[in-house]
Structure formats: C-alpha cells, structure tokens
Amino acid sequence: MNMLSIIFIVAGLFFMIVAAIGVIRLPDVFSRSHAASLADSLGAFLMLVGIALHEGLGINMLKILVVLALLYILNPVIAHATIRAALRSGLKPWQKETS
Amino acid sequence: MALFVFWIMLSASFEWTHLGLGLIFSFAAAWLNSGHSPFVPKFRLWLRILLYLPWLFYKIIQSSLNLSKLILHPALPIAPHMISVESKLRHHAAVVLLGNSITLTPGTITAEVDRNNLIVHAMDKSDEIVIKQMESKIADIFKDEEPDL
C-alpha cells in the first residue's frame, strides 16, 4: 500500500514538472494554459490519489476525494475564463511561422 | 441544512466556535444560491452521465500523455490552431457538458460559447477527432430528453 502511494505521488510529480516545463517552453497564453491544465488534471489527480492511499480508509480519504471532485469541476471553469478573457481582449493565438 | 451536516462531517470537531462558524457559512451559502434553478433529479440522465465519465477519464489520460510528449519533444512540434465547432446538441446542459469535457481534456480549451457554437483552441491536429467522439457520446446521453435550446 505504501509503495503504491509512493508510485502515484512520484508519477503526479512527474506530470507537474512536465507542466512547469510546458509553461516555460510554450509560446503564448493559449498553449500555456494547456500545460497548466495538465498539472491539474493528471498531476494533482495522481498526487491526491497517492495521498489518499497513504491515509487509508477514513475521514481524511473522504476529504481528499472531495478536494479532487471540486478540482475537476473548477479547473475547466478557470481555464475557460482565462482563455475567453484573453481572446476578448484581442490577443491572437500564436501560429507557426510557415503557415 | 445538508451543507451544515457536511461541515460537521468534514471538521470532525464539536466545539462551539466550529459549530457556530459552520452554521453561519452553510446558511450563507444556501441563501446566496437560493435564486438559482432547483435541483431536478433525473436518474436516467445522471446514470448516463456517470457512465460517460470513465470514458472521458480515459481520454484525459490519453491526451495528457500526448501533450506531455509534445512538451518534452526537443523540437516542440506543436500546431496550435482554433477550431470552430458547430454542435448539433439541443440542450443547454449538453452544451455545458461538451464544453467542460473539451476544457478538461489537456490540449483543448473552449474559448467561446454562443448557443451551440463553440470556439476551441487546440494544440494538435488529432484533437478534432476526440471532440467529434465526445459530441456523439453526449448526443447519446441526451437523446431522450426534451430539447430546450
């Protein structure tokens, strides 16, 4: 059980690091927010599942699952709000130079 | 009231300060939301949405791995572009579900919604196929409901 939770947490960390690299490497707001949503949807999910397994059955596991459900509801809302604001303020998405 | 029970469950302490704060906040939250549409239980619909979630989750993992590969690729072979999706969905809730699914999947974000036209920002050419699949799945979920759009 402990081993499994460590595996989950390390996998979550991996995706968080990938997301951080993505935020630095990608060219504009639109694509950067994709990287940020990667950190939420898979990074945070794997880490929270790992912590829930570590805690074992009980009230703390329930709390973590509530956090997870709220995260999955709120993440698209925030991402959409950011992107819509960027689009409405006249920002143009980055394109490949060749096109 | 349900919110207050929830608070007690989460805080797991029965001191007066905790209970009082919980009482205030749960009633405040209920009062703030009292103007919204009441919850109508439609069990068939909710069951279908529940059955849709595992598939969505599988797609989230798939596209997460795909996006991670793109980010870590030394040449950064991304092709961001806007897709205009005109869906055939005829329900407010269905369009909301579609938009949420698109945004929740890494690599695609809903940028603008106008009735049943969505403008989506996508990272990769292959994302369009996933959106089409989502739309047909959601159309399946809502096929027995009254159209309201």
Tab-separated table of C-alpha atoms in Angstrom:
chain	number	residue	atom	x	y	z
A	1	MET	CA	0.000	0.000	0.000
A	2	ASN	CA	2.765	2.397	0.949
A	3	MET	CA	4.753	1.512	-2.164
A	4	LEU	CA	1.699	2.088	-4.350
A	5	SER	CA	1.070	5.526	-2.865
A	6	ILE	CA	4.712	6.471	-3.436
A	7	ILE	CA	4.424	5.411	-7.071
A	8	PHE	CA	1.293	7.535	-7.504
A	9	ILE	CA	2.865	10.589	-5.878
A	10	VAL	CA	6.043	10.322	-7.953
A	11	ALA	CA	4.001	9.956	-11.148
A	12	GLY	CA	1.999	13.021	-10.163
A	13	LEU	CA	5.202	14.941	-9.532
A	14	PHE	CA	6.445	13.921	-12.961
A	15	PHE	CA	3.382	15.403	-14.653
A	16	MET	CA	3.633	18.560	-12.539
A	17	ILE	CA	7.242	19.008	-13.654
A	18	VAL	CA	6.252	18.426	-17.277
A	19	ALA	CA	3.533	21.053	-16.873
A	20	ALA	CA	6.022	23.535	-15.405
A	21	ILE	CA	8.408	22.921	-18.302
A	22	GLY	CA	5.496	23.380	-20.681
A	23	VAL	CA	4.522	26.710	-19.150
A	24	ILE	CA	8.063	27.940	-19.784
A	25	ARG	CA	8.558	26.434	-23.238
A	26	LEU	CA	5.258	27.115	-24.958
A	27	PRO	CA	4.851	30.372	-26.877
A	28	ASP	CA	1.595	32.088	-25.810
A	29	VAL	CA	-1.196	32.303	-23.237
A	30	PHE	CA	-3.420	29.831	-25.028
A	31	SER	CA	-0.940	26.995	-25.275
A	32	ARG	CA	0.496	27.725	-21.839
A	33	SER	CA	-2.879	27.255	-20.249
A	34	HIS	CA	-2.974	23.784	-21.803
A	35	ALA	CA	0.170	22.960	-19.871
A	36	ALA	CA	-1.349	24.379	-16.692
A	37	SER	CA	-4.430	22.216	-17.099
A	38	LEU	CA	-2.131	19.204	-17.468
A	39	ALA	CA	-0.846	19.876	-13.961
A	40	ASP	CA	-4.390	19.927	-12.622
A	41	SER	CA	-5.982	17.056	-14.452
A	42	LEU	CA	-3.286	14.425	-14.156
A	43	GLY	CA	-0.606	15.784	-11.818
A	44	ALA	CA	-2.919	16.760	-8.987
A	45	PHE	CA	-5.095	13.703	-9.568
A	46	LEU	CA	-2.226	11.238	-9.211
A	47	MET	CA	-0.797	13.056	-6.190
A	48	LEU	CA	-4.146	13.209	-4.395
A	49	VAL	CA	-4.821	9.530	-5.112
A	50	GLY	CA	-1.375	8.731	-3.726
A	51	ILE	CA	-2.050	10.730	-0.566
A	52	ALA	CA	-5.499	9.127	-0.205
A	53	LEU	CA	-3.945	5.659	-0.401
A	54	HIS	CA	-1.336	6.687	2.150
A	55	GLU	CA	-4.013	7.918	4.545
A	56	GLY	CA	-6.038	4.752	4.199
A	57	LEU	CA	-9.792	4.464	4.596
A	58	GLY	CA	-11.364	7.110	6.769
A	59	ILE	CA	-12.493	10.696	7.030
A	60	ASN	CA	-9.258	12.049	5.548
A	61	MET	CA	-9.658	9.947	2.406
A	62	LEU	CA	-13.167	11.343	2.021
A	63	LYS	CA	-11.861	14.884	2.351
A	64	ILE	CA	-9.219	14.254	-0.296
A	65	LEU	CA	-11.827	12.838	-2.657
A	66	VAL	CA	-13.973	15.948	-2.115
A	67	VAL	CA	-10.964	18.117	-2.980
A	68	LEU	CA	-10.444	16.042	-6.110
A	69	ALA	CA	-14.059	16.375	-7.240
A	70	LEU	CA	-14.015	20.145	-6.654
A	71	LEU	CA	-10.722	20.439	-8.540
A	72	TYR	CA	-12.198	18.634	-11.533
A	73	ILE	CA	-15.228	20.918	-11.522
A	74	LEU	CA	-13.295	24.165	-11.033
A	75	ASN	CA	-10.361	23.521	-13.357
A	76	PRO	CA	-12.300	23.842	-16.640
A	77	VAL	CA	-14.178	26.872	-15.342
A	78	ILE	CA	-10.980	28.767	-14.552
A	79	ALA	CA	-9.222	27.697	-17.752
A	80	HIS	CA	-12.209	28.750	-19.834
A	81	ALA	CA	-12.484	32.110	-18.064
A	82	THR	CA	-8.791	32.841	-18.640
A	83	ILE	CA	-8.875	31.900	-22.303
A	84	ARG	CA	-12.072	33.761	-23.028
A	85	ALA	CA	-10.696	36.879	-21.367
A	86	ALA	CA	-7.511	36.581	-23.443
A	87	LEU	CA	-9.479	36.144	-26.643
A	88	ARG	CA	-11.865	39.026	-25.927
A	89	SER	CA	-9.026	41.406	-25.115
A	90	GLY	CA	-7.790	40.867	-28.655
A	91	LEU	CA	-4.892	38.502	-28.169
A	92	LYS	CA	-4.121	36.461	-31.273
A	93	PRO	CA	-3.127	32.819	-30.869
A	94	TRP	CA	0.435	32.040	-31.839
A	95	GLN	CA	0.859	30.321	-35.186
A	96	LYS	CA	3.706	28.507	-36.852
A	97	GLU	CA	5.707	30.944	-38.996
A	98	THR	CA	5.359	28.715	-42.061
A	99	SER	CA	1.575	28.951	-42.223
B	1	MET	CA	-29.108	22.060	6.226
B	2	ALA	CA	-27.321	19.433	4.179
B	3	LEU	CA	-24.379	21.801	3.972
B	4	PHE	CA	-24.245	22.040	7.778
B	5	VAL	CA	-24.150	18.248	8.133
B	6	PHE	CA	-21.378	18.238	5.554
B	7	TRP	CA	-19.436	20.807	7.571
B	8	ILE	CA	-19.715	18.731	10.743
B	9	MET	CA	-18.559	15.675	8.811
B	10	LEU	CA	-15.508	17.479	7.473
B	11	SER	CA	-14.414	19.416	10.537
B	12	ALA	CA	-14.982	16.419	12.841
B	13	SER	CA	-14.905	18.646	15.915
B	14	PHE	CA	-17.788	19.670	18.116
B	15	GLU	CA	-16.507	22.806	19.788
B	16	TRP	CA	-18.878	25.745	19.846
B	17	THR	CA	-16.697	28.022	17.718
B	18	HIS	CA	-16.520	25.425	14.946
B	19	LEU	CA	-20.216	24.651	15.037
B	20	GLY	CA	-21.160	28.327	15.050
B	21	LEU	CA	-18.932	29.164	12.092
B	22	GLY	CA	-20.280	26.168	10.183
B	23	LEU	CA	-23.843	27.227	10.873
B	24	ILE	CA	-23.187	30.773	9.611
B	25	PHE	CA	-21.340	29.706	6.473
B	26	SER	CA	-23.672	26.904	5.462
B	27	PHE	CA	-26.737	29.101	5.723
B	28	ALA	CA	-24.951	31.946	3.933
B	29	ALA	CA	-24.034	29.626	1.068
B	30	ALA	CA	-27.563	28.263	0.859
B	31	TRP	CA	-29.019	31.775	0.905
B	32	LEU	CA	-26.639	33.036	-1.806
B	33	ASN	CA	-27.632	30.170	-4.094
B	34	SER	CA	-31.329	30.158	-3.369
B	35	GLY	CA	-32.153	32.149	-6.506
B	36	HIS	CA	-30.800	29.506	-8.857
B	37	SER	CA	-32.680	26.727	-10.538
B	38	PRO	CA	-33.718	23.950	-8.170
B	39	PHE	CA	-32.130	20.555	-8.430
B	40	VAL	CA	-34.329	18.287	-10.505
B	41	PRO	CA	-33.465	14.625	-10.143
B	42	LYS	CA	-33.423	12.823	-13.469
B	43	PHE	CA	-31.983	9.478	-12.606
B	44	ARG	CA	-31.689	8.100	-16.114
B	45	LEU	CA	-29.797	11.180	-17.260
B	46	TRP	CA	-27.451	11.194	-14.249
B	47	LEU	CA	-26.759	7.487	-14.653
B	48	ARG	CA	-25.808	8.037	-18.287
B	49	ILE	CA	-23.540	10.953	-17.359
B	50	LEU	CA	-21.946	8.771	-14.677
B	51	LEU	CA	-21.303	6.074	-17.270
B	52	TYR	CA	-19.787	8.700	-19.584
B	53	LEU	CA	-17.190	9.803	-17.000
B	54	PRO	CA	-14.876	6.739	-17.164
B	55	TRP	CA	-14.599	7.119	-20.922
B	56	LEU	CA	-13.852	10.829	-20.504
B	57	PHE	CA	-11.204	9.993	-17.931
B	58	TYR	CA	-9.576	7.535	-20.320
B	59	LYS	CA	-9.464	10.278	-22.957
B	60	ILE	CA	-7.967	12.710	-20.411
B	61	ILE	CA	-5.121	10.298	-19.655
B	62	GLN	CA	-4.564	9.633	-23.349
B	63	SER	CA	-4.352	13.283	-24.316
B	64	SER	CA	-2.275	14.115	-21.207
B	65	LEU	CA	0.355	11.644	-22.328
B	66	ASN	CA	0.151	13.041	-25.842
B	67	LEU	CA	0.605	16.616	-24.591
B	68	SER	CA	3.488	15.615	-22.298
B	69	LYS	CA	5.194	14.054	-25.289
B	70	LEU	CA	4.756	17.270	-27.280
B	71	ILE	CA	6.116	19.417	-24.437
B	72	LEU	CA	9.158	17.229	-23.808
B	73	HIS	CA	9.961	16.834	-27.507
B	74	PRO	CA	13.168	18.770	-28.251
B	75	ALA	CA	11.771	20.346	-31.428
B	76	LEU	CA	8.446	21.369	-29.783
B	77	PRO	CA	6.309	20.126	-32.727
B	78	ILE	CA	3.080	21.884	-31.756
B	79	ALA	CA	0.467	23.189	-34.148
B	80	PRO	CA	-1.909	25.368	-32.129
B	81	HIS	CA	-4.998	26.451	-34.008
B	82	MET	CA	-8.601	27.467	-33.485
B	83	ILE	CA	-11.405	25.072	-34.307
B	84	SER	CA	-14.955	26.268	-34.738
B	85	VAL	CA	-17.285	23.509	-33.623
B	86	GLU	CA	-20.927	23.758	-34.549
B	87	SER	CA	-22.572	21.083	-32.486
B	88	LYS	CA	-25.944	19.511	-33.140
B	89	LEU	CA	-26.756	19.390	-29.439
B	90	ARG	CA	-30.112	20.860	-28.460
B	91	HIS	CA	-29.774	21.160	-24.681
B	92	HIS	CA	-28.142	23.788	-22.512
B	93	ALA	CA	-26.828	21.097	-20.198
B	94	ALA	CA	-25.447	19.095	-23.115
B	95	VAL	CA	-23.504	22.058	-24.468
B	96	VAL	CA	-22.183	22.775	-20.971
B	97	LEU	CA	-21.100	19.158	-20.628
B	98	LEU	CA	-19.387	19.256	-24.015
B	99	GLY	CA	-17.573	22.490	-23.217
B	100	ASN	CA	-16.444	21.173	-19.862
B	101	SER	CA	-15.247	17.917	-21.364
B	102	ILE	CA	-13.273	19.778	-24.010
B	103	THR	CA	-11.639	22.065	-21.472
B	104	LEU	CA	-10.920	19.269	-19.019
B	105	THR	CA	-9.028	17.354	-21.681
B	106	PRO	CA	-5.479	18.744	-21.810
B	107	GLY	CA	-4.668	20.105	-25.241
B	108	THR	CA	-8.090	21.574	-25.975
B	109	ILE	CA	-9.796	24.554	-24.364
B	110	THR	CA	-13.191	26.037	-25.060
B	111	ALA	CA	-12.596	29.716	-25.719
B	112	GLU	CA	-16.071	30.974	-26.536
B	113	VAL	CA	-19.583	29.571	-26.404
B	114	ASP	CA	-22.553	31.012	-28.246
B	115	ARG	CA	-25.669	28.833	-28.081
B	116	ASN	CA	-24.363	25.663	-29.691
B	117	ASN	CA	-21.348	27.083	-31.478
B	118	LEU	CA	-18.065	26.563	-29.673
B	119	ILE	CA	-14.686	28.054	-30.498
B	120	VAL	CA	-11.992	25.707	-29.325
B	121	HIS	CA	-8.263	26.279	-29.064
B	122	ALA	CA	-6.421	23.032	-29.769
B	123	MET	CA	-2.762	22.094	-29.615
B	124	ASP	CA	-2.706	19.287	-32.120
B	125	LYS	CA	-4.487	18.275	-35.302
B	126	SER	CA	-5.648	14.974	-33.804
B	127	ASP	CA	-7.800	16.709	-31.196
B	128	GLU	CA	-10.653	17.327	-33.607
B	129	ILE	CA	-11.450	13.619	-33.762
B	130	VAL	CA	-11.733	13.450	-29.965
B	131	ILE	CA	-14.161	16.378	-29.955
B	132	LYS	CA	-16.352	14.667	-32.553
B	133	GLN	CA	-16.376	11.499	-30.444
B	134	MET	CA	-17.350	13.482	-27.341
B	135	GLU	CA	-20.165	15.183	-29.189
B	136	SER	CA	-21.697	11.946	-30.406
B	137	LYS	CA	-21.398	10.408	-26.909
B	138	ILE	CA	-23.121	13.414	-25.335
B	139	ALA	CA	-25.818	13.409	-28.001
B	140	ASP	CA	-26.420	9.799	-26.998
B	141	ILE	CA	-26.753	10.756	-23.328
B	142	PHE	CA	-29.374	13.413	-24.036
B	143	LYS	CA	-31.308	11.626	-26.775
B	144	ASP	CA	-34.395	11.024	-24.594
B	145	GLU	CA	-34.636	14.496	-23.037
B	146	GLU	CA	-36.791	17.404	-24.142
B	147	PRO	CA	-34.785	19.854	-26.267
B	148	ASP	CA	-34.570	23.332	-24.703
B	149	LEU	CA	-32.192	25.219	-26.970
